[in-house]
mmCIF file of C-alpha atoms in Angstrom:
data_model
loop_
_atom_site.group_PDB
_atom_site.id
_atom_site.type_symbol
_atom_site.label_atom_id
_atom_site.label_comp_id
_atom_site.label_asym_id
_atom_site.label_seq_id
_atom_site.Cartn_x
_atom_site.Cartn_y
_atom_site.Cartn_z
ATOM 1 C CA GLU A 632 40.032 46.686 -43.457
ATOM 2 C CA VAL A 633 37.039 47.924 -45.022
ATOM 3 C CA GLN A 634 35.285 50.614 -43.140
ATOM 4 C CA LEU A 635 32.011 52.625 -44.159
ATOM 5 C CA LEU A 636 31.073 55.421 -41.780
ATOM 6 C CA GLU A 637 27.421 57.003 -42.560
ATOM 7 C CA SER A 638 26.559 60.640 -41.321
ATOM 8 C CA GLY A 639 23.940 63.153 -41.796
ATOM 9 C CA GLY A 640 20.932 61.469 -39.980
ATOM 10 C CA GLY A 641 18.654 63.257 -37.654
ATOM 11 C CA LEU A 642 15.084 64.632 -37.048
ATOM 12 C CA VAL A 643 13.727 66.441 -40.032
ATOM 13 C CA GLN A 644 9.802 67.659 -40.484
ATOM 14 C CA PRO A 645 7.667 66.263 -43.162
ATOM 15 C CA GLY A 646 8.450 67.437 -46.450
ATOM 16 C CA GLY A 647 11.847 68.299 -45.457
ATOM 17 C CA SER A 648 15.610 67.349 -46.838
ATOM 18 C CA LEU A 649 18.184 65.894 -45.589
ATOM 19 C CA ARG A 650 21.888 64.692 -47.226
ATOM 20 C CA LEU A 651 23.458 61.349 -45.776
ATOM 21 C CA SER A 652 26.956 60.799 -46.362
ATOM 22 C CA CYS A 653 28.971 57.447 -46.259
ATOM 23 C CA ALA A 654 32.844 57.707 -45.994
ATOM 24 C CA ALA A 655 34.465 54.587 -47.284
ATOM 25 C CA SER A 656 37.768 53.444 -46.789
ATOM 26 C CA GLY A 657 40.187 50.006 -47.147
ATOM 27 C CA PHE A 658 39.135 49.353 -50.651
ATOM 28 C CA THR A 659 39.165 50.763 -54.198
ATOM 29 C CA PHE A 660 35.923 52.846 -53.737
ATOM 30 C CA SER A 661 35.744 53.677 -57.298
ATOM 31 C CA SER A 662 35.329 49.979 -58.359
ATOM 32 C CA TYR A 663 32.517 48.846 -56.813
ATOM 33 C CA ALA A 664 28.813 49.982 -56.914
ATOM 34 C CA MET A 665 27.293 50.901 -53.651
ATOM 35 C CA SER A 666 23.929 50.796 -52.128
ATOM 36 C CA TRP A 667 21.783 52.430 -49.516
ATOM 37 C CA VAL A 668 19.244 50.170 -47.702
ATOM 38 C CA ARG A 669 16.976 51.176 -44.841
ATOM 39 C CA GLN A 670 15.292 49.576 -42.069
ATOM 40 C CA ALA A 671 12.301 51.021 -40.280
ATOM 41 C CA PRO A 672 12.153 50.494 -36.490
ATOM 42 C CA GLY A 673 11.379 46.787 -35.804
ATOM 43 C CA LYS A 674 10.902 45.882 -39.325
ATOM 44 C CA GLY A 675 12.721 44.298 -42.371
ATOM 45 C CA LEU A 676 15.164 45.467 -44.836
ATOM 46 C CA GLU A 677 14.570 47.611 -47.846
ATOM 47 C CA TRP A 678 16.955 48.404 -50.563
ATOM 48 C CA VAL A 679 16.580 52.076 -51.583
ATOM 49 C CA SER A 680 19.561 53.147 -54.212
ATOM 50 C CA ALA A 681 22.336 51.939 -55.782
ATOM 51 C CA ILE A 682 25.104 53.397 -57.960
ATOM 52 C CA ARG A 683 27.709 52.033 -60.118
ATOM 53 C CA GLY A 684 31.330 52.295 -59.195
ATOM 54 C CA SER A 685 31.849 55.216 -61.979
ATOM 55 C CA GLY A 686 28.619 56.879 -60.965
ATOM 56 C CA GLU A 687 27.499 56.412 -64.504
ATOM 57 C CA SER A 688 24.355 54.638 -63.766
ATOM 58 C CA THR A 689 21.988 54.786 -60.690
ATOM 59 C CA TYR A 690 18.941 52.801 -59.754
ATOM 60 C CA TYR A 691 16.036 53.665 -57.236
ATOM 61 C CA ALA A 692 13.216 51.833 -55.347
ATOM 62 C CA ASP A 693 9.888 53.118 -56.502
ATOM 63 C CA SER A 694 9.143 54.505 -53.012
ATOM 64 C CA VAL A 695 11.725 57.088 -53.275
ATOM 65 C CA LYS A 696 12.012 57.460 -57.022
ATOM 66 C CA GLY A 697 11.957 61.332 -57.685
ATOM 67 C CA ARG A 698 12.812 62.239 -54.239
ATOM 68 C CA PHE A 699 15.867 60.762 -53.345
ATOM 69 C CA SER A 700 18.970 61.350 -55.225
ATOM 70 C CA ILE A 701 22.318 58.998 -55.111
ATOM 71 C CA SER A 702 25.759 60.166 -55.866
ATOM 72 C CA ARG A 703 29.437 59.548 -55.223
ATOM 73 C CA ASP A 704 32.534 61.626 -55.300
ATOM 74 C CA ASN A 705 35.023 58.850 -56.035
ATOM 75 C CA SER A 706 38.143 61.367 -55.467
ATOM 76 C CA LYS A 707 36.659 61.900 -51.606
ATOM 77 C CA ASN A 708 35.661 57.940 -51.063
ATOM 78 C CA THR A 709 32.314 59.340 -50.157
ATOM 79 C CA LEU A 710 28.667 58.193 -50.981
ATOM 80 C CA TYR A 711 26.018 60.488 -50.744
ATOM 81 C CA LEU A 712 21.956 60.327 -50.526
ATOM 82 C CA GLN A 713 19.897 63.478 -50.885
ATOM 83 C CA MET A 714 16.646 63.020 -49.532
ATOM 84 C CA ASN A 715 13.825 65.407 -50.255
ATOM 85 C CA SER A 716 10.263 65.622 -49.589
ATOM 86 C CA LEU A 717 10.412 63.478 -46.702
ATOM 87 C CA ARG A 718 7.862 61.476 -45.390
ATOM 88 C CA ALA A 719 6.959 59.845 -41.953
ATOM 89 C CA GLU A 720 7.563 56.481 -43.649
ATOM 90 C CA ASP A 721 11.058 57.455 -44.605
ATOM 91 C CA THR A 722 11.654 57.159 -40.789
ATOM 92 C CA ALA A 723 14.343 54.396 -40.649
ATOM 93 C CA VAL A 724 18.169 53.398 -39.910
ATOM 94 C CA TYR A 725 19.927 54.045 -43.409
ATOM 95 C CA TYR A 726 23.026 51.946 -44.091
ATOM 96 C CA CYS A 727 25.201 52.318 -46.932
ATOM 97 C CA ALA A 728 26.764 49.003 -48.320
ATOM 98 C CA LYS A 729 29.174 47.555 -50.669
ATOM 99 C CA ASP A 730 28.954 45.310 -53.546
ATOM 100 C CA PHE A 731 30.556 42.224 -52.730
ATOM 101 C CA ASP A 732 31.410 41.961 -56.934
ATOM 102 C CA MET A 733 32.824 44.309 -58.768
ATOM 103 C CA MET A 734 31.955 42.312 -61.999
ATOM 104 C CA ILE A 735 28.348 42.822 -61.697
ATOM 105 C CA VAL A 736 26.207 45.780 -61.550
ATOM 106 C CA VAL A 737 24.376 45.589 -58.376
ATOM 107 C CA ALA A 738 24.761 42.915 -56.124
ATOM 108 C CA ALA A 739 24.646 41.357 -52.811
ATOM 109 C CA PHE A 740 26.506 43.145 -49.839
ATOM 110 C CA ASP A 741 29.527 42.284 -47.962
ATOM 111 C CA TYR A 742 30.514 45.223 -45.876
ATOM 112 C CA TRP A 743 27.800 47.220 -44.324
ATOM 113 C CA GLY A 744 28.028 50.664 -42.142
ATOM 114 C CA GLN A 745 26.743 50.890 -38.814
ATOM 115 C CA GLY A 746 23.589 53.098 -40.175
ATOM 116 C CA THR A 747 22.254 56.603 -39.437
ATOM 117 C CA LEU A 748 18.949 57.088 -38.058
ATOM 118 C CA VAL A 749 16.530 59.351 -40.145
ATOM 119 C CA THR A 750 13.119 60.612 -38.218
ATOM 120 C CA VAL A 751 10.686 62.421 -40.285
ATOM 121 C CA SER A 752 8.253 63.943 -37.421
ATOM 122 C CA SER A 753 6.595 67.275 -36.743
ATOM 123 C CA ASP B 315 9.559 43.305 -58.558
ATOM 124 C CA ILE B 316 10.523 40.181 -57.512
ATOM 125 C CA VAL B 317 8.793 39.248 -54.467
ATOM 126 C CA MET B 318 10.780 36.884 -51.878
ATOM 127 C CA THR B 319 9.125 34.867 -49.190
ATOM 128 C CA GLN B 320 10.385 33.396 -46.171
ATOM 129 C CA SER B 321 9.292 30.537 -43.942
ATOM 130 C CA PRO B 322 8.713 30.183 -41.423
ATOM 131 C CA ASP B 323 8.532 33.787 -39.780
ATOM 132 C CA SER B 324 10.072 32.385 -36.656
ATOM 133 C CA LEU B 325 11.299 29.018 -35.174
ATOM 134 C CA ALA B 326 13.098 27.867 -32.128
ATOM 135 C CA VAL B 327 15.562 25.120 -32.137
ATOM 136 C CA SER B 328 17.242 23.002 -29.626
ATOM 137 C CA LEU B 329 21.165 23.746 -29.020
ATOM 138 C CA GLY B 330 23.126 21.568 -31.100
ATOM 139 C CA GLU B 331 19.958 20.946 -33.515
ATOM 140 C CA ARG B 332 19.450 21.714 -36.914
ATOM 141 C CA ALA B 333 17.759 24.926 -38.182
ATOM 142 C CA THR B 334 16.333 25.433 -41.793
ATOM 143 C CA ILE B 335 14.942 28.570 -43.172
ATOM 144 C CA ASN B 336 13.304 28.595 -46.509
ATOM 145 C CA CYS B 337 13.073 31.429 -49.201
ATOM 146 C CA LYS B 338 10.976 31.397 -52.221
ATOM 147 C CA SER B 339 11.163 33.891 -54.978
ATOM 148 C CA SER B 340 8.241 34.935 -57.292
ATOM 149 C CA GLN B 341 10.300 34.369 -60.332
ATOM 150 C CA SER B 342 13.595 32.694 -61.005
ATOM 151 C CA VAL B 343 16.868 34.301 -59.955
ATOM 152 C CA LEU B 344 18.955 31.785 -61.874
ATOM 153 C CA TYR B 345 20.858 33.750 -64.803
ATOM 154 C CA ARG B 346 21.325 31.176 -67.285
ATOM 155 C CA SER B 347 24.183 32.581 -69.073
ATOM 156 C CA THR B 348 26.398 32.109 -65.851
ATOM 157 C CA ASN B 349 24.533 29.371 -64.606
ATOM 158 C CA LYS B 350 24.222 31.277 -61.305
ATOM 159 C CA ASN B 351 21.478 31.830 -58.665
ATOM 160 C CA TYR B 352 21.734 35.543 -57.761
ATOM 161 C CA LEU B 353 20.506 34.955 -53.998
ATOM 162 C CA ALA B 354 22.216 35.950 -50.853
ATOM 163 C CA TRP B 355 21.546 35.158 -47.231
ATOM 164 C CA TYR B 356 22.289 37.274 -44.237
ATOM 165 C CA GLN B 357 22.410 37.402 -40.508
ATOM 166 C CA GLN B 358 21.192 40.190 -38.160
ATOM 167 C CA LYS B 359 21.602 40.587 -34.635
ATOM 168 C CA PRO B 360 19.932 43.175 -32.556
ATOM 169 C CA GLY B 361 21.633 46.568 -32.997
ATOM 170 C CA GLN B 362 24.015 45.563 -35.710
ATOM 171 C CA PRO B 363 23.890 45.896 -39.425
ATOM 172 C CA PRO B 364 23.294 42.621 -41.681
ATOM 173 C CA LYS B 365 26.143 40.279 -42.166
ATOM 174 C CA LEU B 366 26.756 38.652 -45.384
ATOM 175 C CA LEU B 367 26.520 34.714 -44.845
ATOM 176 C CA ILE B 368 26.081 33.201 -48.448
ATOM 177 C CA TYR B 369 25.782 34.530 -52.083
ATOM 178 C CA TRP B 370 25.222 32.855 -55.154
ATOM 179 C CA ALA B 371 23.021 30.659 -53.163
ATOM 180 C CA SER B 372 25.520 28.351 -51.799
ATOM 181 C CA ALA B 373 28.864 30.148 -51.707
ATOM 182 C CA ARG B 374 29.968 30.846 -48.158
ATOM 183 C CA GLU B 375 31.438 34.417 -47.176
ATOM 184 C CA SER B 376 34.887 34.259 -46.020
ATOM 185 C CA GLY B 377 35.112 33.542 -42.292
ATOM 186 C CA VAL B 378 31.587 32.548 -42.174
ATOM 187 C CA THR B 379 31.444 29.075 -39.882
ATOM 188 C CA ASP B 380 30.867 25.829 -42.095
ATOM 189 C CA ARG B 381 27.765 25.371 -39.775
ATOM 190 C CA PHE B 382 26.037 27.800 -42.376
ATOM 191 C CA SER B 383 25.333 26.539 -45.908
ATOM 192 C CA GLY B 384 22.772 27.519 -48.566
ATOM 193 C CA SER B 385 21.139 25.321 -51.319
ATOM 194 C CA GLY B 386 18.379 25.678 -53.657
ATOM 195 C CA SER B 387 18.028 26.977 -57.613
ATOM 196 C CA GLY B 388 16.021 28.943 -59.537
ATOM 197 C CA THR B 389 12.859 29.941 -57.389
ATOM 198 C CA ASP B 390 13.398 27.803 -54.109
ATOM 199 C CA PHE B 391 16.275 28.161 -51.773
ATOM 200 C CA THR B 392 17.191 26.980 -48.112
ATOM 201 C CA LEU B 393 19.772 28.438 -45.463
ATOM 202 C CA SER B 394 20.629 25.262 -42.948
ATOM 203 C CA ILE B 395 22.386 25.796 -39.968
ATOM 204 C CA SER B 396 23.451 22.211 -38.995
ATOM 205 C CA SER B 397 24.366 22.537 -35.452
ATOM 206 C CA LEU B 398 22.604 25.694 -33.783
ATOM 207 C CA GLN B 399 24.859 27.622 -31.276
ATOM 208 C CA ALA B 400 23.631 30.428 -28.870
ATOM 209 C CA GLU B 401 25.560 33.101 -30.884
ATOM 210 C CA ASP B 402 23.419 32.084 -33.962
ATOM 211 C CA VAL B 403 20.346 33.876 -32.383
ATOM 212 C CA ALA B 404 19.327 36.348 -34.882
ATOM 213 C CA VAL B 405 17.063 37.458 -37.860
ATOM 214 C CA TYR B 406 18.062 35.724 -41.351
ATOM 215 C CA TYR B 407 17.025 37.408 -44.654
ATOM 216 C CA CYS B 408 17.342 36.364 -48.113
ATOM 217 C CA GLN B 409 18.024 38.756 -50.858
ATOM 218 C CA GLN B 410 17.771 38.430 -54.720
ATOM 219 C CA TYR B 411 20.269 40.424 -56.927
ATOM 220 C CA TYR B 412 19.108 39.258 -59.886
ATOM 221 C CA THR B 413 17.438 42.460 -61.019
ATOM 222 C CA THR B 414 16.581 46.005 -59.664
ATOM 223 C CA PRO B 415 14.725 46.647 -57.478
ATOM 224 C CA LEU B 416 16.743 44.609 -55.247
ATOM 225 C CA THR B 417 14.367 42.709 -52.781
ATOM 226 C CA PHE B 418 14.855 41.118 -49.474
ATOM 227 C CA GLY B 419 12.694 38.362 -47.681
ATOM 228 C CA GLN B 420 10.595 39.685 -44.441
ATOM 229 C CA GLY B 421 13.028 37.748 -42.195
ATOM 230 C CA THR B 422 12.949 34.794 -40.188
ATOM 231 C CA LYS B 423 13.632 34.810 -36.866
ATOM 232 C CA VAL B 424 15.642 32.266 -34.888
ATOM 233 C CA ASP B 425 15.620 31.445 -31.186
ATOM 234 C CA ILE B 426 16.650 28.723 -28.589
ATOM 235 C CA LYS B 427 13.981 26.329 -27.482
#
């Protein structure tokens, strides 16, 4: 059974940093691209970042480029999101999500974690 | 960026009736070399993560009831729920994965009339 478990969320002041983690199990982690998708309270879904299975390529939304960094440790089956220079508008539930197709670079998502809430406020 | 626009923003349908949600992309998401539309549909219930319903615009995800179907090509797509059940009350999103940044529609809330 595929499982994705996020951690690392919490309350942080504007300008601060957080690192989110996503522990994956139940599939060959290194074979699939992974993404972070966020959802602000009461709002829709926003893709944040993606990384190929090998970790060789990363992709970012313009809203986080230069502030956030995605990475993965395939030996630990874990995905990360380092978030720096946080702003109030980064407040959201952050989901990690698994690509449904290992043959394409970045895709739709067949498994999602339950999410971790990041609140940026003074 | 490819902008995804859903319509309507919300709809209320009687139990057992058909619900139809539209999604329009600002540019084609049909990849000519594979003849596939890079378009997915999700269902999200309150307090839960999204659930993949449809990928490649019309392929139903394993375990998804056949009451859900997807259609369309190029820039215009439709998600249909053939006979609305109480458990289908949710917000539905379309998403393109033709190119980064991946983008979602704004969501359509489906309720019971």
